[in-house]
Amino acid sequence: MRPSSARTRLATVSALTALGAFASLGTATAADPSLNGEWAPFTRCPVDAPAMLAADGVEKTPQCVVSTSASGSIKLGNTTVVTGRTNLQIGVVQNADGTSAVVAPSSGALVAEPASVPGGLLGLMCPSDIFVITGICQSLENSSLNKITATMESVGAPYAFDQTAGVLTDMPIVALPVRIHLENPLLGDKCYIGSAAKPIVLRPENRTFPEFGVSFFRGDGTPDEAGEMSRINLTGATQNDSTFAVPGATGCGLNVGLINAAVNAKTGLPSAAGNNSLTLANTQTHLTGLNAPGTVVPDAGRIVARNWHSAVK
């Protein structure tokens, strides 16, 4: 007969595995469209959003913004994760008084590749002085259940976009509310760091100056120095933010909250501002809009939308 502690560990792991069997380890989304020429990076610009379509070209001017990074890292409390590709896309309505409003795509402003958490669950919550967690930790040695991924997700529309900050250093470019989705069968499908009600708010800044360039193109994306559209290109900058706070993990594993407590204790969450950091390497940022929006009043928004659709391959 197995010792009682072994039976307890086995029962616990079996129950958690059954609980996590229904966890979604990836969300299927429709493929982004492929766009022609200079429109190519702007695959998710919300050109059909009412606020974008209503922009007249004088009081309100529509623009599309995209910023990507192939790699980086994020430190949350005591844990650092190397990130994969990130893609941030927004629509921006520039107001005549110098302010602006951000319009997020319906699918969310940020799309990020899942990243592997170093050490998996063993590294995230073990060792632990919580009895049930200790049993899980002992059962995870050399187990395929140990692997855990973390995916950054939008949980609200970005705000406080500053176009000028994009060409300078040490100025917040945009405020981005996000959460981190931790995925593993033992964690269930609702294990998050941050939430819509209590998000992690990232405010990335350039730490190095980007290279500046401008290109011009026709409505369908074809390069043309006399085209009606222009694109500002800000490339190669390293971006960073170390000002954000991080709340504790919630929804992890059994509803009694034991795994939440173990994850938070091991990773040092919640973590106050100043203890966390995000770095994005070699960012590629592009902003596009009409060269002379005032000449097409009141149809600037509708023309940008028409042009975007004409570029879809």
mmCIF file of C-alpha atoms in Angstrom:
data_model
loop_
_atom_site.group_PDB
_atom_site.id
_atom_site.type_symbol
_atom_site.label_atom_id
_atom_site.label_comp_id
_atom_site.label_asym_id
_atom_site.label_seq_id
_atom_site.Cartn_x
_atom_site.Cartn_y
_atom_site.Cartn_z
ATOM 1 C CA MET A 1 0.000 0.000 0.000
ATOM 2 C CA ARG A 2 1.250 3.503 -0.799
ATOM 3 C CA PRO A 3 2.084 5.728 2.187
ATOM 4 C CA SER A 4 -0.646 8.183 3.100
ATOM 5 C CA SER A 5 1.372 11.223 1.990
ATOM 6 C CA ALA A 6 2.008 9.635 -1.412
ATOM 7 C CA ARG A 7 -1.707 8.879 -1.812
ATOM 8 C CA THR A 8 -2.478 12.472 -0.904
ATOM 9 C CA ARG A 9 -0.003 13.824 -3.461
ATOM 10 C CA LEU A 10 -1.338 11.504 -6.145
ATOM 11 C CA ALA A 11 -4.944 12.414 -5.421
ATOM 12 C CA THR A 12 -4.127 16.099 -5.411
ATOM 13 C CA VAL A 13 -2.259 15.980 -8.702
ATOM 14 C CA SER A 14 -4.972 13.827 -10.286
ATOM 15 C CA ALA A 15 -7.685 16.235 -9.190
ATOM 16 C CA LEU A 16 -5.754 19.238 -10.456
ATOM 17 C CA THR A 17 -5.006 17.515 -13.752
ATOM 18 C CA ALA A 18 -8.687 16.775 -14.243
ATOM 19 C CA LEU A 19 -9.524 20.349 -13.336
ATOM 20 C CA GLY A 20 -6.973 21.667 -15.815
ATOM 21 C CA ALA A 21 -7.891 19.326 -18.653
ATOM 22 C CA PHE A 22 -10.434 21.857 -19.856
ATOM 23 C CA ALA A 23 -7.943 24.721 -19.778
ATOM 24 C CA SER A 24 -7.485 26.500 -23.083
ATOM 25 C CA LEU A 25 -3.776 26.484 -23.887
ATOM 26 C CA GLY A 26 -4.116 28.878 -26.787
ATOM 27 C CA THR A 27 -6.884 30.957 -28.321
ATOM 28 C CA ALA A 28 -7.655 30.573 -32.004
ATOM 29 C CA THR A 29 -7.971 33.888 -33.785
ATOM 30 C CA ALA A 30 -8.668 34.801 -37.363
ATOM 31 C CA ALA A 31 -5.526 35.445 -39.360
ATOM 32 C CA ASP A 32 -4.651 39.094 -39.866
ATOM 33 C CA PRO A 33 -5.014 40.328 -43.444
ATOM 34 C CA SER A 34 -1.993 40.811 -45.667
ATOM 35 C CA LEU A 35 -1.651 44.426 -46.825
ATOM 36 C CA ASN A 36 0.139 45.898 -49.814
ATOM 37 C CA GLY A 37 3.288 47.985 -49.705
ATOM 38 C CA GLU A 38 3.552 50.717 -47.067
ATOM 39 C CA TRP A 39 0.343 49.552 -45.391
ATOM 40 C CA ALA A 40 1.932 46.156 -44.576
ATOM 41 C CA PRO A 41 2.597 46.664 -40.819
ATOM 42 C CA PHE A 42 -0.899 48.004 -40.065
ATOM 43 C CA THR A 43 -2.787 44.698 -40.173
ATOM 44 C CA ARG A 44 -5.042 45.462 -37.182
ATOM 45 C CA CYS A 45 -5.592 49.214 -37.432
ATOM 46 C CA PRO A 46 -9.231 49.842 -36.368
ATOM 47 C CA VAL A 47 -10.058 51.952 -39.421
ATOM 48 C CA ASP A 48 -13.741 50.960 -39.279
ATOM 49 C CA ALA A 49 -14.245 52.004 -35.648
ATOM 50 C CA PRO A 50 -16.883 54.773 -35.379
ATOM 51 C CA ALA A 51 -14.435 57.257 -33.835
ATOM 52 C CA MET A 52 -11.977 56.763 -36.689
ATOM 53 C CA LEU A 53 -14.629 56.995 -39.405
ATOM 54 C CA ALA A 54 -16.053 60.171 -37.851
ATOM 55 C CA ALA A 55 -12.712 62.020 -37.925
ATOM 56 C CA ASP A 56 -13.257 64.956 -40.281
ATOM 57 C CA GLY A 57 -9.655 65.967 -41.003
ATOM 58 C CA VAL A 58 -9.661 69.342 -39.222
ATOM 59 C CA GLU A 59 -11.049 69.065 -35.699
ATOM 60 C CA LYS A 60 -10.144 65.378 -35.584
ATOM 61 C CA THR A 61 -7.472 63.628 -37.664
ATOM 62 C CA PRO A 62 -7.234 59.826 -37.971
ATOM 63 C CA GLN A 63 -3.936 57.926 -37.793
ATOM 64 C CA CYS A 64 -2.789 54.326 -37.483
ATOM 65 C CA VAL A 65 0.085 53.323 -35.170
ATOM 66 C CA VAL A 66 1.945 50.028 -34.866
ATOM 67 C CA SER A 67 4.917 49.142 -32.663
ATOM 68 C CA THR A 68 6.611 45.755 -32.684
ATOM 69 C CA SER A 69 9.544 44.135 -30.918
ATOM 70 C CA ALA A 70 10.991 40.713 -31.691
ATOM 71 C CA SER A 71 12.297 40.112 -28.175
ATOM 72 C CA GLY A 72 12.634 41.535 -24.710
ATOM 73 C CA SER A 73 12.158 40.678 -21.051
ATOM 74 C CA ILE A 74 9.791 41.425 -18.195
ATOM 75 C CA LYS A 75 10.574 41.250 -14.480
ATOM 76 C CA LEU A 76 7.626 40.769 -12.132
ATOM 77 C CA GLY A 77 8.675 40.729 -8.507
ATOM 78 C CA ASN A 78 11.392 38.074 -8.238
ATOM 79 C CA THR A 79 10.746 36.433 -11.623
ATOM 80 C CA THR A 80 12.209 37.458 -14.984
ATOM 81 C CA VAL A 81 10.802 36.051 -18.219
ATOM 82 C CA VAL A 82 12.322 36.447 -21.674
ATOM 83 C CA THR A 83 9.559 37.608 -23.999
ATOM 84 C CA GLY A 84 8.961 36.798 -27.650
ATOM 85 C CA ARG A 85 7.463 38.985 -30.336
ATOM 86 C CA THR A 86 5.040 41.730 -29.278
ATOM 87 C CA ASN A 87 2.754 43.673 -31.607
ATOM 88 C CA LEU A 88 0.885 46.765 -30.449
ATOM 89 C CA GLN A 89 -1.585 48.386 -32.847
ATOM 90 C CA ILE A 90 -3.942 51.284 -32.229
ATOM 91 C CA GLY A 91 -5.894 53.947 -34.026
ATOM 92 C CA VAL A 92 -5.291 57.513 -32.878
ATOM 93 C CA VAL A 93 -7.594 60.477 -33.359
ATOM 94 C CA GLN A 94 -5.574 63.686 -33.041
ATOM 95 C CA ASN A 95 -7.677 66.620 -31.825
ATOM 96 C CA ALA A 96 -7.194 70.196 -32.970
ATOM 97 C CA ASP A 97 -6.374 71.283 -29.401
ATOM 98 C CA GLY A 98 -3.322 69.005 -29.288
ATOM 99 C CA THR A 99 -4.898 66.176 -27.314
ATOM 100 C CA SER A 100 -5.601 62.751 -28.746
ATOM 101 C CA ALA A 101 -7.847 59.746 -28.215
ATOM 102 C CA VAL A 102 -6.757 56.135 -28.635
ATOM 103 C CA VAL A 103 -8.961 53.612 -30.419
ATOM 104 C CA ALA A 104 -8.158 49.944 -29.777
ATOM 105 C CA PRO A 105 -8.844 47.112 -32.235
ATOM 106 C CA SER A 106 -11.797 44.952 -31.205
ATOM 107 C CA SER A 107 -9.411 42.033 -30.616
ATOM 108 C CA GLY A 108 -7.261 44.083 -28.243
ATOM 109 C CA ALA A 109 -4.373 46.464 -28.814
ATOM 110 C CA LEU A 110 -1.593 44.047 -27.862
ATOM 111 C CA VAL A 111 -0.778 40.654 -29.335
ATOM 112 C CA ALA A 112 2.173 38.849 -27.749
ATOM 113 C CA GLU A 113 3.756 35.448 -28.204
ATOM 114 C CA PRO A 114 3.606 33.130 -25.180
ATOM 115 C CA ALA A 115 6.860 32.967 -23.210
ATOM 116 C CA SER A 116 8.165 30.040 -21.188
ATOM 117 C CA VAL A 117 8.543 30.687 -17.459
ATOM 118 C CA PRO A 118 12.015 29.608 -16.273
ATOM 119 C CA GLY A 119 11.819 26.471 -14.137
ATOM 120 C CA GLY A 120 8.126 25.977 -14.906
ATOM 121 C CA LEU A 121 5.827 25.396 -11.958
ATOM 122 C CA LEU A 122 8.767 24.189 -9.872
ATOM 123 C CA GLY A 123 10.416 27.559 -10.347
ATOM 124 C CA LEU A 124 7.193 29.516 -9.927
ATOM 125 C CA MET A 125 5.868 28.071 -6.667
ATOM 126 C CA CYS A 126 8.335 25.555 -5.238
ATOM 127 C CA PRO A 127 9.541 24.918 -2.609
ATOM 128 C CA SER A 128 6.532 25.750 -0.461
ATOM 129 C CA ASP A 129 5.592 25.233 3.179
ATOM 130 C CA ILE A 130 1.949 24.717 2.162
ATOM 131 C CA PHE A 131 1.258 20.970 2.534
ATOM 132 C CA VAL A 132 -0.781 20.500 -0.640
ATOM 133 C CA ILE A 133 1.709 22.533 -2.673
ATOM 134 C CA THR A 134 4.599 20.506 -1.266
ATOM 135 C CA GLY A 135 2.910 17.365 -2.561
ATOM 136 C CA ILE A 136 2.488 18.880 -5.998
ATOM 137 C CA CYS A 137 6.101 20.048 -6.061
ATOM 138 C CA GLN A 138 7.379 16.552 -5.264
ATOM 139 C CA SER A 139 5.213 15.085 -8.002
ATOM 140 C CA LEU A 140 6.397 17.543 -10.658
ATOM 141 C CA GLU A 141 10.015 16.401 -10.785
ATOM 142 C CA ASN A 142 10.805 15.484 -14.405
ATOM 143 C CA SER A 143 7.106 15.837 -15.277
ATOM 144 C CA SER A 144 5.665 17.238 -18.502
ATOM 145 C CA LEU A 145 3.156 19.038 -16.275
ATOM 146 C CA ASN A 146 5.948 21.317 -15.095
ATOM 147 C CA LYS A 147 5.997 23.528 -18.209
ATOM 148 C CA ILE A 148 4.260 26.876 -17.860
ATOM 149 C CA THR A 149 3.782 29.730 -20.319
ATOM 150 C CA ALA A 150 3.030 33.382 -19.710
ATOM 151 C CA THR A 151 1.190 35.551 -22.228
ATOM 152 C CA MET A 152 0.674 39.304 -21.956
ATOM 153 C CA GLU A 153 -2.869 40.394 -22.879
ATOM 154 C CA SER A 154 -4.657 43.732 -23.210
ATOM 155 C CA VAL A 155 -7.409 44.371 -20.650
ATOM 156 C CA GLY A 156 -8.568 47.775 -21.769
ATOM 157 C CA ALA A 157 -7.899 50.440 -24.343
ATOM 158 C CA PRO A 158 -4.503 52.164 -24.206
ATOM 159 C CA TYR A 159 -4.538 55.861 -23.346
ATOM 160 C CA ALA A 160 -2.273 58.892 -22.881
ATOM 161 C CA PHE A 161 -0.640 58.476 -26.302
ATOM 162 C CA ASP A 162 2.118 61.054 -26.899
ATOM 163 C CA GLN A 163 3.320 61.210 -30.506
ATOM 164 C CA THR A 164 6.235 63.504 -29.624
ATOM 165 C CA ALA A 165 7.536 61.045 -27.024
ATOM 166 C CA GLY A 166 7.962 58.486 -29.796
ATOM 167 C CA VAL A 167 10.895 60.423 -31.264
ATOM 168 C CA LEU A 168 12.495 61.405 -27.927
ATOM 169 C CA THR A 169 13.835 59.502 -24.919
ATOM 170 C CA ASP A 170 12.683 59.118 -21.315
ATOM 171 C CA MET A 171 9.092 60.191 -21.963
ATOM 172 C CA PRO A 172 6.127 57.793 -21.664
ATOM 173 C CA ILE A 173 4.745 57.073 -25.134
ATOM 174 C CA VAL A 174 1.460 55.394 -24.189
ATOM 175 C CA ALA A 175 -0.256 53.815 -21.174
ATOM 176 C CA LEU A 176 -1.078 50.161 -21.798
ATOM 177 C CA PRO A 177 -3.292 48.195 -19.329
ATOM 178 C CA VAL A 178 -2.389 44.480 -19.441
ATOM 179 C CA ARG A 179 -2.567 41.234 -17.508
ATOM 180 C CA ILE A 180 -0.328 38.144 -17.605
ATOM 181 C CA HIS A 181 -2.029 34.825 -18.368
ATOM 182 C CA LEU A 182 -0.219 31.882 -16.747
ATOM 183 C CA GLU A 183 -1.052 28.617 -18.515
ATOM 184 C CA ASN A 184 -0.507 25.073 -17.291
ATOM 185 C CA PRO A 185 -2.987 22.188 -16.761
ATOM 186 C CA LEU A 186 -2.530 22.367 -12.996
ATOM 187 C CA LEU A 187 -3.247 26.085 -12.905
ATOM 188 C CA GLY A 188 -6.596 25.912 -14.705
ATOM 189 C CA ASP A 189 -7.600 28.443 -17.342
ATOM 190 C CA LYS A 190 -8.135 31.520 -15.147
ATOM 191 C CA CYS A 191 -4.714 32.058 -13.616
ATOM 192 C CA TYR A 192 -3.739 35.697 -14.120
ATOM 193 C CA ILE A 193 -1.416 38.331 -12.758
ATOM 194 C CA GLY A 194 -3.439 41.508 -13.138
ATOM 195 C CA SER A 195 -7.042 41.940 -14.256
ATOM 196 C CA ALA A 196 -9.374 44.393 -15.976
ATOM 197 C CA ALA A 197 -10.233 45.866 -12.586
ATOM 198 C CA LYS A 198 -6.611 45.885 -11.382
ATOM 199 C CA PRO A 199 -4.343 45.881 -14.442
ATOM 200 C CA ILE A 200 -0.610 46.178 -14.810
ATOM 201 C CA VAL A 201 -0.216 49.564 -16.535
ATOM 202 C CA LEU A 202 2.867 49.724 -18.753
ATOM 203 C CA ARG A 203 4.236 53.096 -19.872
ATOM 204 C CA PRO A 204 7.167 52.313 -22.188
ATOM 205 C CA GLU A 205 9.751 54.992 -22.949
ATOM 206 C CA ASN A 206 12.570 55.102 -25.482
ATOM 207 C CA ARG A 207 15.911 54.601 -23.775
ATOM 208 C CA THR A 208 17.792 55.146 -27.034
ATOM 209 C CA PHE A 209 16.852 57.438 -29.895
ATOM 210 C CA PRO A 210 15.122 55.700 -32.788
ATOM 211 C CA GLU A 211 16.195 56.182 -36.376
ATOM 212 C CA PHE A 212 13.764 58.543 -38.092
ATOM 213 C CA GLY A 213 12.423 58.186 -41.621
ATOM 214 C CA VAL A 214 9.419 59.203 -43.724
ATOM 215 C CA SER A 215 7.919 57.464 -46.736
ATOM 216 C CA PHE A 216 5.019 58.404 -49.026
ATOM 217 C CA PHE A 217 2.526 56.193 -50.811
ATOM 218 C CA ARG A 218 -0.736 55.974 -52.681
ATOM 219 C CA GLY A 219 -3.967 54.958 -50.984
ATOM 220 C CA ASP A 220 -3.458 51.295 -51.877
ATOM 221 C CA GLY A 221 0.020 51.190 -50.306
ATOM 222 C CA THR A 222 2.085 51.553 -53.482
ATOM 223 C CA PRO A 223 5.192 53.703 -52.785
ATOM 224 C CA ASP A 224 4.863 57.091 -54.460
ATOM 225 C CA GLU A 225 6.608 60.351 -53.500
ATOM 226 C CA ALA A 226 3.468 62.199 -54.666
ATOM 227 C CA GLY A 227 1.075 59.855 -52.836
ATOM 228 C CA GLU A 228 -1.740 61.060 -50.583
ATOM 229 C CA MET A 229 -0.511 59.021 -47.579
ATOM 230 C CA SER A 230 2.648 59.293 -45.487
ATOM 231 C CA ARG A 231 4.327 56.994 -42.988
ATOM 232 C CA ILE A 232 6.678 58.005 -40.174
ATOM 233 C CA ASN A 233 9.189 55.261 -39.301
ATOM 234 C CA LEU A 234 10.887 55.170 -35.883
ATOM 235 C CA THR A 235 13.125 52.123 -35.709
ATOM 236 C CA GLY A 236 15.793 50.464 -33.614
ATOM 237 C CA ALA A 237 15.095 51.998 -30.198
ATOM 238 C CA THR A 238 15.261 50.096 -26.930
ATOM 239 C CA GLN A 239 12.182 50.782 -24.810
ATOM 240 C CA ASN A 240 11.839 50.317 -21.073
ATOM 241 C CA ASP A 241 9.448 50.882 -18.187
ATOM 242 C CA SER A 242 10.289 50.330 -14.532
ATOM 243 C CA THR A 243 7.482 52.389 -12.988
ATOM 244 C CA PHE A 244 4.631 49.886 -12.906
ATOM 245 C CA ALA A 245 3.233 47.981 -9.928
ATOM 246 C CA VAL A 246 2.192 44.322 -10.167
ATOM 247 C CA PRO A 247 -0.766 42.817 -8.230
ATOM 248 C CA GLY A 248 -0.832 39.275 -6.903
ATOM 249 C CA ALA A 249 -1.848 36.242 -8.941
ATOM 250 C CA THR A 250 -5.508 35.165 -8.841
ATOM 251 C CA GLY A 251 -7.568 32.255 -10.140
ATOM 252 C CA CYS A 252 -4.703 29.759 -10.072
ATOM 253 C CA GLY A 253 -5.662 26.110 -9.524
ATOM 254 C CA LEU A 254 -8.077 25.080 -6.793
ATOM 255 C CA ASN A 255 -10.607 27.695 -5.742
ATOM 256 C CA VAL A 256 -9.294 27.622 -2.173
ATOM 257 C CA GLY A 257 -6.472 29.874 -3.360
ATOM 258 C CA LEU A 258 -3.561 27.721 -2.208
ATOM 259 C CA ILE A 259 -1.746 27.953 -5.536
ATOM 260 C CA ASN A 260 -2.302 31.720 -5.608
ATOM 261 C CA ALA A 261 -0.559 31.965 -2.252
ATOM 262 C CA ALA A 262 2.321 29.749 -3.339
ATOM 263 C CA VAL A 263 2.888 31.646 -6.602
ATOM 264 C CA ASN A 264 2.739 35.018 -4.875
ATOM 265 C CA ALA A 265 5.075 33.972 -2.078
ATOM 266 C CA LYS A 266 7.727 32.549 -4.427
ATOM 267 C CA THR A 267 7.612 35.360 -6.988
ATOM 268 C CA GLY A 268 7.294 38.251 -4.549
ATOM 269 C CA LEU A 269 3.846 39.429 -5.585
ATOM 270 C CA PRO A 270 2.195 41.839 -5.187
ATOM 271 C CA SER A 271 5.205 43.965 -6.126
ATOM 272 C CA ALA A 272 5.357 47.739 -5.724
ATOM 273 C CA ALA A 273 6.417 50.147 -8.450
ATOM 274 C CA GLY A 274 10.185 50.269 -8.805
ATOM 275 C CA ASN A 275 10.662 46.518 -8.311
ATOM 276 C CA ASN A 276 9.496 45.519 -11.793
ATOM 277 C CA SER A 277 10.744 46.190 -15.290
ATOM 278 C CA LEU A 278 9.868 45.741 -18.964
ATOM 279 C CA THR A 279 12.434 45.960 -21.769
ATOM 280 C CA LEU A 280 11.628 45.780 -25.485
ATOM 281 C CA ALA A 281 14.577 45.442 -27.855
ATOM 282 C CA ASN A 282 14.897 46.910 -31.362
ATOM 283 C CA THR A 283 11.388 48.341 -31.529
ATOM 284 C CA GLN A 284 9.898 49.132 -34.925
ATOM 285 C CA THR A 285 7.270 51.871 -34.729
ATOM 286 C CA HIS A 286 5.277 53.256 -37.653
ATOM 287 C CA LEU A 287 2.594 55.946 -37.833
ATOM 288 C CA THR A 288 0.523 56.622 -40.937
ATOM 289 C CA GLY A 289 -2.159 59.038 -42.053
ATOM 290 C CA LEU A 290 -3.202 61.417 -44.802
ATOM 291 C CA ASN A 291 -0.677 64.046 -45.903
ATOM 292 C CA ALA A 292 -3.292 66.784 -46.150
ATOM 293 C CA PRO A 293 -6.374 65.700 -44.192
ATOM 294 C CA GLY A 294 -7.750 69.250 -44.263
ATOM 295 C CA THR A 295 -8.299 68.998 -47.998
ATOM 296 C CA VAL A 296 -10.813 66.165 -47.694
ATOM 297 C CA VAL A 297 -13.013 67.528 -44.885
ATOM 298 C CA PRO A 298 -15.257 65.996 -43.590
ATOM 299 C CA ASP A 299 -14.283 62.617 -45.045
ATOM 300 C CA ALA A 300 -10.763 62.026 -43.721
ATOM 301 C CA GLY A 301 -11.715 59.012 -41.599
ATOM 302 C CA ARG A 302 -13.716 57.385 -44.357
ATOM 303 C CA ILE A 303 -10.911 57.919 -46.871
ATOM 304 C CA VAL A 304 -8.319 56.335 -44.565
ATOM 305 C CA ALA A 305 -10.635 53.352 -44.115
ATOM 306 C CA ARG A 306 -11.226 53.085 -47.870
ATOM 307 C CA ASN A 307 -7.495 53.231 -48.543
ATOM 308 C CA TRP A 308 -6.729 50.560 -45.940
ATOM 309 C CA HIS A 309 -9.303 48.208 -47.442
ATOM 310 C CA SER A 310 -7.975 48.853 -50.945
ATOM 311 C CA ALA A 311 -4.551 47.619 -49.767
ATOM 312 C CA VAL A 312 -5.813 44.250 -48.515
ATOM 313 C CA LYS A 313 -4.420 41.524 -50.764
#
